[in-house]
Amino acid sequence: YREIQKMSKTKHRDEESKRRLEQVAKFNNNLQRNEVLTLHYLGLPYVVLSRSPLLRLKVPLSTFNYQDGESWGIALQLVFTCPLNYPLQVPQVELVERRNVSAELELSLRAEIASTLEKHLGLYMIVAVITQLQLLLNNVARRLPL
């Protein structure tokens, strides 16, 4: 009889644990959806590359003086890949399609990404990273000759 009670308690605990995991996954999914909506409401350009199994977004950034094909101004795209438990874990951020991005600037961008992700762990991170990198790019552009 005691064995049956133990098995019943174990089964109940397993079901409870599974239910909690599903609730956390649903909560994190809602947070990810809300962050995409925040990008939309702020008028920031983005493309959703995938929503499942992982949220992947592509976000373009450029300086005010960037002209495609020209040697001045700076442009790049960020690809965010969010883990299932984002924002409790940081997203992977790739710098792609870089135009006129020096090695020194790339290091600065990567350092700013790491710093911003660390500061915002557990909160919305994508909008914060985009905002900080745009500020950094604008500051660099102000120092460039026109």
Coordinates of C-alpha atoms in Angstrom, one line a residue:
Y1 CA 0.0 0.0 0.0
R2 CA 2.8 2.4 0.9
E3 CA 4.5 1.7 -2.5
I4 CA 1.2 2.7 -4.2
Q5 CA 1.1 5.9 -2.2
K6 CA 4.7 6.8 -3.1
M7 CA 4.0 6.1 -6.8
S8 CA 0.9 8.3 -6.6
K9 CA 2.8 11.2 -4.9
T10 CA 5.7 10.9 -7.4
K11 CA 3.2 10.9 -10.3
H12 CA 1.4 13.9 -8.8
R13 CA 4.8 15.8 -8.4
D14 CA 5.8 15.0 -11.9
E15 CA 2.5 16.3 -13.3
E16 CA 2.8 19.4 -11.1
S17 CA 6.3 20.0 -12.3
K18 CA 5.3 19.6 -16.0
R19 CA 2.4 22.0 -15.5
R20 CA 4.8 24.6 -14.0
L21 CA 7.2 24.2 -16.8
E22 CA 4.4 24.7 -19.4
Q23 CA 3.3 27.9 -17.5
V24 CA 6.9 29.3 -17.5
A25 CA 7.3 28.5 -21.2
K26 CA 3.9 30.2 -22.0
F27 CA 4.9 33.3 -19.8
N28 CA 8.3 33.6 -21.6
N29 CA 6.6 33.2 -25.0
N30 CA 4.3 36.1 -24.1
L31 CA 7.2 38.2 -23.0
Q32 CA 8.9 37.6 -26.4
R33 CA 5.7 38.4 -28.3
N34 CA 5.4 41.7 -26.2
E35 CA 9.0 42.7 -27.1
V36 CA 8.3 42.2 -30.8
L37 CA 5.2 44.4 -30.3
T38 CA 7.3 47.0 -28.6
L39 CA 9.6 47.2 -31.6
H40 CA 6.5 47.7 -33.8
Y41 CA 5.0 50.4 -31.5
L42 CA 8.3 52.2 -31.4
G43 CA 8.4 52.2 -35.1
L44 CA 11.7 50.3 -35.2
P45 CA 12.3 48.3 -38.4
Y46 CA 12.6 44.6 -37.9
V47 CA 11.9 41.3 -39.6
V48 CA 10.8 38.2 -37.7
L49 CA 12.9 35.3 -39.1
S50 CA 11.2 32.7 -37.0
R51 CA 9.0 32.4 -33.9
S52 CA 9.4 28.7 -33.3
P53 CA 11.2 26.9 -31.9
L54 CA 13.3 30.0 -31.1
L55 CA 12.4 33.6 -31.7
R56 CA 14.8 35.1 -34.3
L57 CA 14.7 38.8 -35.4
K58 CA 16.7 40.8 -37.8
V59 CA 17.1 44.5 -37.1
P60 CA 18.8 47.0 -39.4
L61 CA 20.9 49.9 -37.9
S62 CA 22.6 52.7 -39.7
T63 CA 24.0 56.2 -39.2
F64 CA 22.1 59.2 -40.5
N65 CA 24.7 59.8 -43.2
Y66 CA 24.7 56.2 -44.6
Q67 CA 24.1 55.9 -48.3
D68 CA 24.1 52.3 -49.8
G69 CA 27.2 51.7 -51.8
E70 CA 29.0 54.8 -50.5
S71 CA 32.2 54.8 -48.5
W72 CA 30.9 57.0 -45.7
G73 CA 28.3 56.3 -43.1
I74 CA 27.9 53.0 -41.3
A75 CA 25.2 50.3 -41.5
L76 CA 24.8 46.8 -40.2
Q77 CA 22.1 44.3 -39.2
L78 CA 21.6 42.6 -35.9
V79 CA 20.2 39.0 -35.7
F80 CA 18.8 38.2 -32.3
T81 CA 18.2 34.5 -31.5
C82 CA 16.4 34.2 -28.2
P83 CA 16.6 31.0 -26.1
L84 CA 13.4 29.4 -25.0
N85 CA 13.6 31.0 -21.5
Y86 CA 14.4 34.5 -22.8
P87 CA 14.5 37.0 -21.0
L88 CA 15.9 34.9 -18.2
Q89 CA 18.8 34.0 -20.5
V90 CA 20.5 36.4 -22.9
P91 CA 19.9 36.1 -26.6
Q92 CA 22.6 35.4 -29.1
V93 CA 23.3 38.6 -31.1
E94 CA 25.1 38.5 -34.4
L95 CA 26.4 41.4 -36.4
V96 CA 25.7 40.7 -40.1
E97 CA 25.7 42.6 -43.4
R98 CA 28.2 45.2 -42.1
R99 CA 29.0 48.2 -44.2
N100 CA 32.0 50.5 -43.3
V101 CA 32.3 48.9 -39.8
S102 CA 35.9 49.0 -38.7
A103 CA 37.4 46.3 -36.5
E104 CA 37.7 48.8 -33.7
L105 CA 34.0 49.8 -34.0
E106 CA 33.0 46.1 -34.1
L107 CA 34.8 45.5 -30.8
S108 CA 33.0 48.6 -29.3
L109 CA 29.6 47.3 -30.6
R110 CA 30.2 43.8 -29.1
A111 CA 31.3 45.3 -25.8
E112 CA 28.1 47.5 -25.7
I113 CA 26.0 44.4 -26.6
A114 CA 27.5 42.4 -23.7
S115 CA 27.2 45.3 -21.2
T116 CA 23.6 46.0 -22.2
L117 CA 22.6 42.4 -22.0
E118 CA 24.1 42.0 -18.6
K119 CA 22.3 45.1 -17.3
H120 CA 18.9 44.0 -18.6
L121 CA 19.0 40.3 -17.8
G122 CA 15.5 39.3 -16.9
L123 CA 14.0 42.3 -18.7
Y124 CA 13.4 43.2 -22.3
M125 CA 16.9 43.2 -23.8
I126 CA 16.4 43.6 -27.6
V127 CA 15.0 47.1 -27.5
A128 CA 17.7 48.1 -25.1
V129 CA 20.5 46.7 -27.3
I130 CA 19.1 48.4 -30.4
T131 CA 18.8 51.7 -28.6
Q132 CA 22.3 51.6 -27.2
L133 CA 23.9 50.5 -30.5
Q134 CA 22.1 53.3 -32.4
L135 CA 23.4 55.8 -29.9
L136 CA 26.9 54.5 -30.3
L137 CA 26.7 54.6 -34.1
N138 CA 25.3 58.1 -34.1
N139 CA 28.2 59.2 -31.8
V140 CA 30.7 57.7 -34.2
A141 CA 29.0 59.3 -37.2
R142 CA 29.3 62.7 -35.6
R143 CA 33.1 62.3 -35.5
L144 CA 33.4 61.2 -39.1
P145 CA 34.2 63.8 -41.8
L146 CA 31.3 64.5 -44.1

